[in-house]
């Protein structure tokens, strides 16, 4: 049956794309890719019009368009099409102005004046300081678990105030040198005042982003249309459709069969099979995704730091990168943010040491340890990494039972449940990783790392104006995580995207979670 909300896409074809049909007809197109954007046209000039269909893994029937609940990459891609933040992360992970035209601190770093640019919501209303304060206060609601809550914690939202229609004075609880990172925080989107009442952000969301809402079917698709009055210039595309296809084979099949033009998150083996073959373009975002095993530090057996250290020493990181990522990445060293500002690169690269691991387990009374490792096909390399690590652990006398979880609920399931799981993260500043995942009040603290003295060090770093001194505090924090933290970071994977050959303007130097990743307002169809 033809659905007029999705011109050119019949429901039968849509279902084939989302249920794993990998043997769809192949469609070849011309085109190429250069260092800056995928598939630039010969004259380099964007063309206006058309509808781009983008396939992402989704979250099932529980999906939402509420940007403050964005968690999956599909959620974030939809949110950034509909909404804006005050700032966002550039390719180098520095905060870049978006709805905020500029920001300026006082001498003591505990008050920041933010001036908004002239922008409008999709219903024509101007974006004002009241909208900003409403959005941040909504995120900070103690009764809710919004993703950006921990990131906004430094702000005293009771004392903060509008000093003009487009001016906000943020009063902070303590001096915060890197406050622009707060403005760019994952999930800190600006919505119209009172928009969150009565489910308005799901039923008919109104944002200030480059696309406006048309329709949404949770777990299936979302359709957005160009917003001509967008402050950063109207998108080139007429329409943007997000199609949910949880299986990688379904995303690839839909791309090859011409049912979508953009497929998010391809496996390295898929990329190698198609790279340079002329049918589709492959975009590699180097080192974008942290790959890890997450140990819950608040429960046995990982409440014993000797067991955690033993697991650090069980891992053969190069074998994991070669086997789980087919070599499309680099080894990790049990710390987030390799290559980012403040990364503790002076620490020695940890190597597999099975003898030392066995000795530590014996000291901890865990010589014949048995543990369940939660994984899922929800992300590239997860199931492969689980199998490889199971075999590595067996060499140290540890029995790992690999448990396959649901792709639809994996991320929510593993946040609080279990003891050991496969984990990954896109790019963000190291400061943001700490605030969102490693503080006592962090809402996505998957390792359950909760230490008041560690929290105090974070606050010390944020209060330190001198960058060199601030870096020393971050180094101290990372050394502790390296010794006894809950993230066994074994690698950093390339993020791989596939596009039809007529898709132009896809940035190739933007790690996942940064401003230019999945930025469909700058993409066009050649």
Coordinates of C-alpha atoms in Angstrom, one line a residue, residues 144-472:
X144 CA 13.1 13.0 35.9
X145 CA 16.2 11.2 34.5
X146 CA 17.0 13.5 31.6
X147 CA 20.4 12.8 30.0
X148 CA 21.9 16.3 30.4
X149 CA 20.9 16.7 34.1
X150 CA 24.3 15.9 35.4
X151 CA 26.0 18.2 32.9
X152 CA 23.8 21.2 34.0
X153 CA 24.5 20.5 37.7
X154 CA 26.9 23.5 38.0
X155 CA 24.2 25.9 37.2
X156 CA 22.1 27.5 40.0
X157 CA 18.9 27.7 37.9
X158 CA 17.0 29.4 40.7
X159 CA 19.4 32.3 40.7
X160 CA 19.9 32.4 36.9
X161 CA 17.8 34.9 35.1
X162 CA 16.9 36.6 31.8
X163 CA 18.6 40.0 31.5
X164 CA 16.9 40.8 28.2
X165 CA 14.8 39.0 25.6
X166 CA 17.9 37.4 24.2
X167 CA 20.3 37.5 27.1
X168 CA 20.7 35.1 30.0
X169 CA 22.9 35.4 33.1
X170 CA 23.8 32.0 34.3
X171 CA 24.7 32.0 38.0
X172 CA 26.9 29.0 38.9
X173 CA 27.2 27.1 42.1
X174 CA 31.0 27.3 41.9
X175 CA 33.6 28.7 39.4
X176 CA 33.5 26.7 36.2
X177 CA 36.2 27.3 33.7
X178 CA 34.7 25.0 30.9
X179 CA 31.2 26.3 31.1
X180 CA 30.8 26.3 27.3
X181 CA 30.9 22.5 27.4
X182 CA 27.8 22.7 29.6
X183 CA 26.0 24.6 26.9
X184 CA 27.1 21.9 24.4
X185 CA 26.1 19.0 26.6
X186 CA 24.6 15.9 25.1
X187 CA 20.8 16.4 25.2
X188 CA 20.8 20.0 26.3
X189 CA 18.4 21.1 23.6
X190 CA 16.3 24.3 23.7
X191 CA 12.5 23.9 23.4
X192 CA 9.8 26.5 23.6
X193 CA 8.6 27.6 27.0
X194 CA 6.0 25.1 28.4
X195 CA 6.5 22.8 25.3
X196 CA 7.0 19.8 27.5
X197 CA 3.6 19.9 29.1
X198 CA 1.0 17.3 28.2
X199 CA 3.4 15.4 25.9
X200 CA 3.8 18.2 23.4
X201 CA 7.3 17.2 22.6
X202 CA 6.1 13.9 21.2
X203 CA 2.7 14.7 19.7
X204 CA 3.7 17.7 17.6
X205 CA 7.2 18.9 18.5
X206 CA 8.2 22.5 17.7
X207 CA 11.9 23.3 17.7
X208 CA 14.3 25.9 16.1
X209 CA 16.2 23.3 14.1
X210 CA 16.7 23.1 10.3
X211 CA 13.7 20.7 9.8
X212 CA 10.1 20.8 11.1
X213 CA 7.9 18.0 12.2
X214 CA 5.6 16.1 9.8
X215 CA 5.0 12.6 11.3
X216 CA 6.4 10.1 13.7
X217 CA 5.8 6.3 14.1
X218 CA 7.9 5.1 17.0
X219 CA 10.1 2.2 16.0
X220 CA 9.4 2.7 12.3
X221 CA 10.0 6.2 10.9
X222 CA 9.9 9.9 11.3
X223 CA 9.4 12.5 8.5
X224 CA 10.6 16.1 8.7
X225 CA 10.4 19.0 6.2
X226 CA 12.8 21.8 5.5
X227 CA 12.4 24.9 7.7
X228 CA 13.0 27.8 5.3
X229 CA 13.5 30.4 8.1
X230 CA 16.3 28.4 9.8
X231 CA 18.8 30.9 11.3
X232 CA 21.8 29.0 9.8
X233 CA 20.3 28.8 6.3
X234 CA 17.6 26.6 5.0
X235 CA 18.5 23.0 4.3
X236 CA 19.1 21.9 0.8
X237 CA 16.8 18.9 1.1
X238 CA 13.0 19.3 0.9
X239 CA 12.4 16.4 3.3
X240 CA 14.3 14.1 5.6
X241 CA 13.0 10.7 6.7
X242 CA 14.5 8.5 9.4
X243 CA 13.8 4.8 8.9
X244 CA 14.4 2.3 11.7
X245 CA 16.4 -0.7 10.7
X246 CA 18.0 -2.4 13.6
X247 CA 19.9 -5.1 11.7
X248 CA 23.0 -3.9 9.9
X249 CA 22.1 -6.2 7.0
X250 CA 18.7 -4.5 6.7
X251 CA 20.4 -1.0 6.6
X252 CA 22.9 -2.2 3.9
X253 CA 20.2 -4.0 2.0
X254 CA 18.0 -1.0 2.0
X255 CA 20.9 1.2 0.8
X256 CA 21.9 -1.2 -2.0
X257 CA 18.3 -1.6 -3.0
X258 CA 17.7 2.1 -3.3
X259 CA 15.2 2.3 -0.4
X260 CA 17.4 4.6 1.6
X261 CA 20.2 7.0 0.7
X262 CA 22.1 7.0 4.0
X263 CA 22.9 4.0 6.3
X264 CA 24.3 4.7 9.7
X265 CA 26.8 2.4 11.4
X266 CA 28.1 -0.3 9.0
X267 CA 30.4 -3.1 10.0
X268 CA 34.0 -3.0 9.0
X269 CA 33.6 -6.2 6.9
X270 CA 30.7 -4.6 5.0
X271 CA 32.7 -1.5 4.4
X272 CA 35.6 -3.5 3.0
X273 CA 33.3 -5.4 0.7
X274 CA 31.9 -2.2 -0.9
X275 CA 34.6 0.4 -0.6
X276 CA 35.8 1.6 -4.0
X277 CA 33.4 -0.8 -5.8
X278 CA 31.2 2.0 -7.2
X279 CA 27.8 1.0 -5.8
X280 CA 27.8 3.0 -2.6
X281 CA 30.2 5.5 -0.9
X282 CA 31.8 4.6 2.4
X283 CA 32.6 7.3 4.9
X284 CA 35.0 6.5 7.8
X285 CA 35.0 8.8 10.8
X286 CA 38.3 7.8 12.4
X287 CA 38.5 6.8 16.1
X288 CA 34.9 8.0 16.8
X289 CA 33.6 5.3 19.1
X290 CA 35.1 4.1 22.4
X291 CA 34.7 0.3 22.7
X292 CA 34.7 -1.1 26.2
X293 CA 33.6 -3.7 28.7
X294 CA 31.7 -2.1 31.6
X295 CA 32.2 -3.5 35.1
X296 CA 29.7 -2.6 37.8
X297 CA 31.9 -1.5 40.7
X298 CA 29.2 -1.5 43.3
X299 CA 28.5 -5.3 43.3
X300 CA 30.4 -8.6 43.3
X301 CA 32.7 -9.6 41.8
X302 CA 33.7 -6.1 40.6
X303 CA 33.3 -4.4 43.9
X304 CA 36.8 -5.8 44.5
X305 CA 39.4 -3.6 42.7
X306 CA 41.7 -6.6 42.4
X307 CA 39.2 -8.3 40.2
X308 CA 38.8 -5.2 38.0
X309 CA 42.6 -5.0 37.6
X310 CA 42.7 -8.7 36.7
X311 CA 40.2 -8.1 34.0
X312 CA 42.2 -5.2 32.7
X313 CA 45.1 -7.6 32.4
X314 CA 43.1 -10.4 30.8
X315 CA 42.3 -8.3 27.7
X316 CA 44.4 -8.6 24.6
X317 CA 43.4 -5.3 23.1
X318 CA 45.0 -5.8 19.7
X319 CA 43.2 -9.2 19.3
X320 CA 39.9 -7.4 20.1
X321 CA 40.5 -4.6 17.6
X322 CA 41.6 -7.1 14.9
X323 CA 38.8 -9.6 15.6
X324 CA 35.8 -7.5 16.7
X325 CA 36.5 -4.4 14.5
X326 CA 38.3 -6.2 11.6
X327 CA 41.2 -3.8 12.4
X328 CA 39.1 -0.7 11.8
X329 CA 40.3 1.1 14.9
X330 CA 43.1 1.5 17.4
X331 CA 43.8 -0.1 20.8
X332 CA 42.6 1.6 24.0
X333 CA 44.2 2.0 27.4
X334 CA 41.2 1.8 29.8
X335 CA 40.6 5.5 29.5
X336 CA 38.1 7.5 27.4
X337 CA 39.1 10.1 24.9
X338 CA 42.3 9.0 23.2
X339 CA 43.7 12.0 21.4
X340 CA 41.4 14.5 23.1
X341 CA 42.4 17.4 25.2
X342 CA 43.5 16.4 28.7
X343 CA 43.9 12.7 27.8
X344 CA 46.5 11.0 30.0
X345 CA 48.7 9.7 27.2
X346 CA 51.8 9.4 29.5
X347 CA 50.3 6.3 31.2
X348 CA 51.9 3.1 29.9
X349 CA 49.9 1.0 27.4
X350 CA 48.4 -1.8 29.3
X351 CA 49.3 -5.3 27.9
X352 CA 47.8 -8.7 28.5
X353 CA 49.4 -10.4 31.6
X354 CA 47.6 -13.6 32.4
X355 CA 50.0 -14.7 35.2
X356 CA 49.4 -11.4 37.0
X357 CA 45.7 -11.6 36.4
X358 CA 45.5 -15.1 37.9
X359 CA 47.5 -14.0 40.9
X360 CA 45.1 -11.0 41.5
X361 CA 42.1 -13.3 41.2
X362 CA 43.7 -15.7 43.8
X363 CA 44.3 -12.8 46.2
X364 CA 40.6 -11.8 45.8
X365 CA 39.4 -15.4 46.4
X366 CA 38.0 -15.6 42.8
X367 CA 40.2 -18.2 41.3
X368 CA 37.3 -20.0 39.6
X369 CA 35.3 -17.0 38.9
X370 CA 32.1 -17.3 36.8
X371 CA 30.5 -14.1 35.4
X372 CA 27.8 -13.2 32.9
X373 CA 28.7 -10.8 30.1
X374 CA 25.7 -9.0 28.6
X375 CA 26.0 -8.2 24.9
X376 CA 23.7 -7.7 21.9
X377 CA 23.8 -7.2 18.2
X378 CA 22.8 -3.6 18.9
X379 CA 26.2 -2.3 17.9
X380 CA 28.9 -3.3 15.5
X381 CA 31.5 -5.6 17.0
X382 CA 29.6 -6.3 20.3
X383 CA 28.9 -10.0 19.8
X384 CA 32.4 -10.6 18.3
X385 CA 34.1 -8.8 21.2
X386 CA 32.1 -10.8 23.8
X387 CA 33.2 -14.1 22.2
X388 CA 36.9 -13.0 21.9
X389 CA 37.0 -11.8 25.5
X390 CA 35.3 -15.0 26.8
X391 CA 38.1 -17.0 25.2
X392 CA 40.8 -14.7 26.6
X393 CA 39.3 -15.0 30.1
X394 CA 39.3 -18.7 29.9
X395 CA 43.1 -18.6 29.8
X396 CA 43.1 -17.0 33.2
X397 CA 40.6 -19.5 34.6
X398 CA 37.6 -17.3 34.4
X399 CA 34.4 -18.6 32.9
X400 CA 32.3 -16.0 31.1
X401 CA 28.7 -16.8 30.1
X402 CA 27.8 -14.6 27.1
X403 CA 24.2 -13.4 27.4
X404 CA 22.5 -12.0 24.3
X405 CA 20.2 -9.1 25.0
X406 CA 17.4 -7.4 23.1
X407 CA 18.5 -4.8 20.6
X408 CA 15.4 -2.7 21.5
X409 CA 16.1 -2.5 25.2
X410 CA 19.8 -3.3 25.6
X411 CA 21.0 0.2 26.6
X412 CA 18.3 0.7 29.3
X413 CA 18.7 -2.9 30.5
X414 CA 22.5 -2.7 31.1
X415 CA 22.5 0.7 32.7
X416 CA 21.4 -0.7 36.1
X417 CA 21.3 -4.5 35.7
X418 CA 24.0 -7.2 35.4
X419 CA 27.6 -7.0 36.4
X420 CA 29.6 -6.9 33.1
X421 CA 28.5 -5.7 29.7
X422 CA 29.7 -4.5 26.3
X423 CA 29.7 -0.7 26.0
X424 CA 30.5 2.1 23.6
X425 CA 30.4 5.8 23.4
X426 CA 30.6 8.5 20.7
X427 CA 32.8 11.5 21.0
X428 CA 32.6 14.2 23.7
X429 CA 35.1 16.1 25.8
X430 CA 36.8 14.2 28.6
X431 CA 35.2 16.6 31.0
X432 CA 31.7 15.8 29.7
X433 CA 32.4 12.0 29.9
X434 CA 33.3 12.4 33.6
X435 CA 30.4 14.6 34.4
X436 CA 27.8 12.4 32.7
X437 CA 29.2 8.9 33.6
X438 CA 31.6 9.0 36.6
X439 CA 30.1 11.3 39.2
X440 CA 27.9 10.2 42.1
X441 CA 24.9 12.0 40.6
X442 CA 25.6 11.1 36.9
X443 CA 22.4 9.8 35.2
X444 CA 24.3 7.4 32.9
X445 CA 26.8 6.0 35.4
X446 CA 26.9 2.5 34.0
X447 CA 30.0 1.4 36.1
X448 CA 28.4 2.7 39.3
X449 CA 31.6 4.6 40.1
X450 CA 30.6 6.7 43.0
X451 CA 33.3 8.4 45.1
X452 CA 33.0 11.7 46.9
X453 CA 36.7 12.4 46.7
X454 CA 36.6 11.8 42.9
X455 CA 33.6 14.2 42.7
X456 CA 35.6 16.8 44.6
X457 CA 38.5 16.5 42.2
X458 CA 36.1 17.1 39.3
X459 CA 34.8 20.3 41.0
X460 CA 38.4 21.3 41.6
X461 CA 39.3 20.9 37.9
X462 CA 36.3 22.9 36.9
X463 CA 37.1 25.7 39.3
X464 CA 40.7 26.0 38.1
X465 CA 41.3 28.9 35.7
X466 CA 44.8 28.0 34.8
X467 CA 44.7 25.4 32.0
X468 CA 47.9 23.7 32.9
X469 CA 46.8 23.3 36.5
X470 CA 43.4 22.1 35.4
X471 CA 45.1 19.5 33.2
X472 CA 47.1 18.2 36.2

